[in-house]
Amino acid sequence: MLGLATGPVCLATCGPVVVPWMLVQPQGLRGHSRQLFLFLAARLAGYLVFACAVWLVGSAIPHALPQAWTGRSWLMGAVQVLLAGALVVYAAGWSHRRCVVAKTTGNLVQIGEAPVVKRSGALALGFLTGINLCPPFLVAGVRAAQLAHLSAALWFFFCFFAGTAVWFFPFLSLGFLKRTPAIVTVARMVAVLLACWYGFSGISILIERTFHG
Amino acid sequence: MRTRILTILAYTGAALTLVVAVCVPFVLMGAFSNAVAHAGLHIDAAYSGGTVARTIDRGRYTIVVYQPVEPRLLERIEPFVQIVFEPAESLPAHVSDEIDLDGDGRPDVRVSFNVPADANAPLRGDVTALNATYISLTNVAGESFSRMVVRAGKQIVVRIPLHEGPARR
Amino acid sequence: MASRSSALARPPAFRGVGRSILLTLPMALWSLLMFTPSFQHASGDHYIGAAAVILFMTGLFFLMMRTGETYRWRRIFFVALGFLFPVGFIAALVAERGTMSIPISRMVSGDTPFCFMVTPSIILPAAFARTVIFPGSILPTASNPHSIAIMIGLWFALTLVMGKAWCSYACFFGGIEEGFAALPKRRRLHRFITRFGAQLRLIPWAILVFVVLVSAAIFEPVYCMWLCPFKAVTEFPAVRNVETAIQMVVFIALFVGLVVVLPYLTKKRTQCGFFCPFGAFQSLFNKINLFEIRINREKCVDCGLCQTSCPTVALSKDSIREGKTLLNCMKCGACVDACKKDAAVWHLKGTPVAAKPERARLLFLYGTWALATMFGGSVLANGVHTLIGFLPLK
């Protein structure tokens, strides 16, 4: 229920990453379903890793949780910087070995050849958005830390994931959007802009924590 | 035949565009503005302060207490509660009020500030939290949308940040 | 390659004086109608400002009729608009609050004038949460007449008539860079723009998608807070911490780079063509607008003059081959005026290409210039009135 209720926040967190990534993929429901599945699977992995971590902290040193809470900014900053890097590498077409910047014969120019479907891209982005500490994720983390058994904490996060994942299915509709080289190029540019945004945000958080504790 | 019909339609459309252009300053602009005004939109609480919870009458002036504002989605503000002292002209030279924000009958914060006679003079104030929900502020002016003591027209607007995370939950 | 000035040189008398006056008469009456309220002002400055604008707008329209050219005369209006808007706006800000910066107190009291450039950023939060992420007011108030309802109503009404032509007949920001682009200087970076034009013109779309997504996620008008070059000549959040200081640096850098230096060097509207997300958003309205520019393939000799003359790279070799302009064409008329073979023509969708290009131009200009007079004219009048106030006449 928590997952379903807080889904829009998850959508806001992951949407800016998912939309350009999906648009870079070739047209078609099948390919998009596979990419979304990989993304969500990696996101689930991120959730479960986090569930383990908070349960261990919560059960081993209960009094440390509030302090660990205030220290979350470090993790958030680092994750955002990594996310920025992943966006640049995978979505913006890091590999330009086969780059064929079409001569300006067309009004729409494709940077890079037909996009290469990379599983690692969806996995990396899914995992990093999975451990990106958005507000509902933190609420879920507190509840998981208070549970008696690790299995209960994992089950709790699995259910939380299932609730939020429902909100991601509308992204499959992007598969029907006609792919033109222009759309792919714009999606890659968006990914680069988002990388700048996450990079700036992450570095700001890290600098602030360094100087202000 | 098709070309002829299309041409007639095109010129009809162009004539209509001209009619629309003539109507813009007299009818359309106002009509569209009214439509936006009645669309049920409201300004984000980070700017407006949210909805009024209740008012406290202090005789010469009134304190308006707002509902706490939580960040929406990934909004980069601290949660806060807004209180407004009005009218600013009726406030004494020094205000120091203990205010019950959550309506439980006990004061939650003490707000104190000097009211300059000049409405444009800088304003600074202090907020002392009387329980763990609120965060104290010292010598604050307009630092951020969640921490402020500012004069906005005929009002003194005070925003007090709330603790995030487990401490409040 | 011929320079634009020589390309623009045409026989001066496209139409006789009498016919030109007749065609201008409706616009003269419209201008009078629009500015009659100004004559009721007690101030002589208002009277002079309004009278000057009526003469200016009517005079330019007459020249459009007489010479058959659009771009040159429109540019004079547009540059005046671009430079007089900040004059009036900044003077009003300084008179009211003593500074161009917006203190946080004015933001929380909803006193920030709404700018149409924010429109794309607020759409998703308004649609899904009924929340406007802008520190203004929905309805006009005594301290903020430029409310969200008024400004969106105005923008939408104008857009219905103008479509993307908003960017060359109404947007006072575009006039600033068109002014810098018009300064005499040899064109630079031409090869770069020709080579990468196709990618460059996609950047505004990327910024639009980015701004819409991130604004919806963080509930902030991202373009307004971080990317608007025109904050440097209008108003900006007061610097109160490192973040607002960085924002200020970004605003100034973008303004100097995209609005001053690059237009001066390239003779293109670089901010409009390669950056502005609102311009990309406005391009969508080209789909529903009836007027467009087409290339008559029977006359075209593929000389590329139209492509070179376009200030926003809205023509490519492929599009010329197809006889069309691209989606981001803002109907400024530069290509039509530049074409020596009369192959680039004004066109009414649905009619045969080049059947009655001058009729299409007239129909387009009557609607668009009328609204340019109403909206831009009032901005010009305000600027003139402000300038007169600076003169040591009294």
PDB file of N, CA and C in Angstrom, chain B residues 67-100:
ATOM      1  N   GLN B  67      -1.431  25.472   7.727  1.00  0.00           N
ATOM      2  CA  GLN B  67      -1.159  24.024   7.813  1.00  0.00           C
ATOM      3  C   GLN B  67       0.317  23.785   7.499  1.00  0.00           C
ATOM      4  N   PRO B  68       0.931  22.795   8.135  1.00  0.00           N
ATOM      5  CA  PRO B  68       2.327  22.487   7.769  1.00  0.00           C
ATOM      6  C   PRO B  68       2.438  22.138   6.285  1.00  0.00           C
ATOM      7  N   VAL B  69       3.528  22.561   5.682  1.00  0.00           N
ATOM      8  CA  VAL B  69       3.758  22.292   4.254  1.00  0.00           C
ATOM      9  C   VAL B  69       4.851  21.242   4.120  1.00  0.00           C
ATOM     10  N   GLU B  70       4.525  20.162   3.458  1.00  0.00           N
ATOM     11  CA  GLU B  70       5.510  19.100   3.195  1.00  0.00           C
ATOM     12  C   GLU B  70       5.992  19.263   1.756  1.00  0.00           C
ATOM     13  N   PRO B  71       7.248  18.956   1.476  1.00  0.00           N
ATOM     14  CA  PRO B  71       7.695  19.013   0.076  1.00  0.00           C
ATOM     15  C   PRO B  71       6.933  18.006  -0.769  1.00  0.00           C
ATOM     16  N   ARG B  72       6.590  18.409  -1.990  1.00  0.00           N
ATOM     17  CA  ARG B  72       5.870  17.503  -2.877  1.00  0.00           C
ATOM     18  C   ARG B  72       6.861  16.841  -3.806  1.00  0.00           C
ATOM     19  N   LEU B  73       6.652  15.589  -4.066  1.00  0.00           N
ATOM     20  CA  LEU B  73       7.569  14.799  -4.894  1.00  0.00           C
ATOM     21  C   LEU B  73       9.007  15.060  -4.446  1.00  0.00           C
ATOM     22  N   LEU B  74       9.836  15.609  -5.328  1.00  0.00           N
ATOM     23  CA  LEU B  74      11.239  15.806  -4.947  1.00  0.00           C
ATOM     24  C   LEU B  74      11.540  17.271  -4.669  1.00  0.00           C
ATOM     25  N   GLU B  75      10.547  18.010  -4.281  1.00  0.00           N
ATOM     26  CA  GLU B  75      10.717  19.440  -4.036  1.00  0.00           C
ATOM     27  C   GLU B  75      11.840  19.655  -3.025  1.00  0.00           C
ATOM     28  N   ARG B  76      12.708  20.631  -3.331  1.00  0.00           N
ATOM     29  CA  ARG B  76      13.923  20.793  -2.527  1.00  0.00           C
ATOM     30  C   ARG B  76      13.731  21.775  -1.379  1.00  0.00           C
ATOM     31  N   ILE B  77      12.620  21.675  -0.674  1.00  0.00           N
ATOM     32  CA  ILE B  77      12.439  22.547   0.487  1.00  0.00           C
ATOM     33  C   ILE B  77      12.316  21.682   1.739  1.00  0.00           C
ATOM     34  N   GLU B  78      12.657  22.295   2.865  1.00  0.00           N
ATOM     35  CA  GLU B  78      12.407  21.616   4.137  1.00  0.00           C
ATOM     36  C   GLU B  78      10.917  21.754   4.429  1.00  0.00           C
ATOM     37  N   PRO B  79      10.330  20.789   5.127  1.00  0.00           N
ATOM     38  CA  PRO B  79       8.952  21.000   5.562  1.00  0.00           C
ATOM     39  C   PRO B  79       8.900  22.202   6.513  1.00  0.00           C
ATOM     40  N   PHE B  80       7.843  22.971   6.440  1.00  0.00           N
ATOM     41  CA  PHE B  80       7.757  24.161   7.296  1.00  0.00           C
ATOM     42  C   PHE B  80       6.310  24.465   7.632  1.00  0.00           C
ATOM     43  N   VAL B  81       6.144  25.348   8.588  1.00  0.00           N
ATOM     44  CA  VAL B  81       4.819  25.867   8.875  1.00  0.00           C
ATOM     45  C   VAL B  81       4.911  27.394   8.808  1.00  0.00           C
ATOM     46  N   GLN B  82       3.899  27.996   8.202  1.00  0.00           N
ATOM     47  CA  GLN B  82       3.911  29.464   8.049  1.00  0.00           C
ATOM     48  C   GLN B  82       2.963  30.103   9.054  1.00  0.00           C
ATOM     49  N   ILE B  83       3.402  31.189   9.631  1.00  0.00           N
ATOM     50  CA  ILE B  83       2.494  32.023  10.417  1.00  0.00           C
ATOM     51  C   ILE B  83       2.633  33.467   9.938  1.00  0.00           C
ATOM     52  N   VAL B  84       1.521  34.157   9.977  1.00  0.00           N
ATOM     53  CA  VAL B  84       1.492  35.530   9.451  1.00  0.00           C
ATOM     54  C   VAL B  84       0.948  36.460  10.527  1.00  0.00           C
ATOM     55  N   PHE B  85       1.675  37.546  10.762  1.00  0.00           N
ATOM     56  CA  PHE B  85       1.205  38.586  11.690  1.00  0.00           C
ATOM     57  C   PHE B  85       0.637  39.724  10.839  1.00  0.00           C
ATOM     58  N   GLU B  86      -0.608  40.104  11.115  1.00  0.00           N
ATOM     59  CA  GLU B  86      -1.196  41.192  10.321  1.00  0.00           C
ATOM     60  C   GLU B  86      -2.233  41.978  11.135  1.00  0.00           C
ATOM     61  N   PRO B  87      -2.444  43.231  10.830  1.00  0.00           N
ATOM     62  CA  PRO B  87      -1.688  44.059   9.891  1.00  0.00           C
ATOM     63  C   PRO B  87      -0.385  44.532  10.527  1.00  0.00           C
ATOM     64  N   ALA B  88       0.643  44.650   9.698  1.00  0.00           N
ATOM     65  CA  ALA B  88       1.973  44.982  10.222  1.00  0.00           C
ATOM     66  C   ALA B  88       1.995  46.341  10.913  1.00  0.00           C
ATOM     67  N   GLU B  89       1.141  47.266  10.445  1.00  0.00           N
ATOM     68  CA  GLU B  89       1.143  48.624  11.027  1.00  0.00           C
ATOM     69  C   GLU B  89       0.644  48.616  12.478  1.00  0.00           C
ATOM     70  N   SER B  90      -0.160  47.613  12.829  1.00  0.00           N
ATOM     71  CA  SER B  90      -0.726  47.585  14.184  1.00  0.00           C
ATOM     72  C   SER B  90       0.144  46.840  15.180  1.00  0.00           C
ATOM     73  N   LEU B  91       1.255  46.287  14.684  1.00  0.00           N
ATOM     74  CA  LEU B  91       2.102  45.515  15.596  1.00  0.00           C
ATOM     75  C   LEU B  91       2.885  46.458  16.510  1.00  0.00           C
ATOM     76  N   PRO B  92       3.142  46.030  17.740  1.00  0.00           N
ATOM     77  CA  PRO B  92       3.988  46.847  18.622  1.00  0.00           C
ATOM     78  C   PRO B  92       5.429  46.867  18.106  1.00  0.00           C
ATOM     79  N   ALA B  93       6.248  47.756  18.655  1.00  0.00           N
ATOM     80  CA  ALA B  93       7.638  47.883  18.188  1.00  0.00           C
ATOM     81  C   ALA B  93       8.411  46.581  18.375  1.00  0.00           C
ATOM     82  N   HIS B  94       8.071  45.856  19.417  1.00  0.00           N
ATOM     83  CA  HIS B  94       8.712  44.549  19.620  1.00  0.00           C
ATOM     84  C   HIS B  94       7.638  43.486  19.835  1.00  0.00           C
ATOM     85  N   VAL B  95       7.728  42.433  19.053  1.00  0.00           N
ATOM     86  CA  VAL B  95       6.750  41.337  19.175  1.00  0.00           C
ATOM     87  C   VAL B  95       7.475  40.135  19.772  1.00  0.00           C
ATOM     88  N   SER B  96       6.877  39.531  20.787  1.00  0.00           N
ATOM     89  CA  SER B  96       7.387  38.272  21.318  1.00  0.00           C
ATOM     90  C   SER B  96       6.169  37.444  21.716  1.00  0.00           C
ATOM     91  N   ASP B  97       5.876  36.445  20.894  1.00  0.00           N
ATOM     92  CA  ASP B  97       4.635  35.688  21.080  1.00  0.00           C
ATOM     93  C   ASP B  97       4.925  34.208  21.220  1.00  0.00           C
ATOM     94  N   GLU B  98       4.246  33.591  22.160  1.00  0.00           N
ATOM     95  CA  GLU B  98       4.293  32.123  22.214  1.00  0.00           C
ATOM     96  C   GLU B  98       3.057  31.626  21.479  1.00  0.00           C
ATOM     97  N   ILE B  99       3.269  30.768  20.519  1.00  0.00           N
ATOM     98  CA  ILE B  99       2.158  30.403  19.633  1.00  0.00           C
ATOM     99  C   ILE B  99       1.944  28.889  19.629  1.00  0.00           C
ATOM    100  N   ASP B 100       0.677  28.530  19.724  1.00  0.00           N
ATOM    101  CA  ASP B 100       0.288  27.121  19.610  1.00  0.00           C
ATOM    102  C   ASP B 100       0.015  26.838  18.138  1.00  0.00           C
TER     103      ASP B 100
END
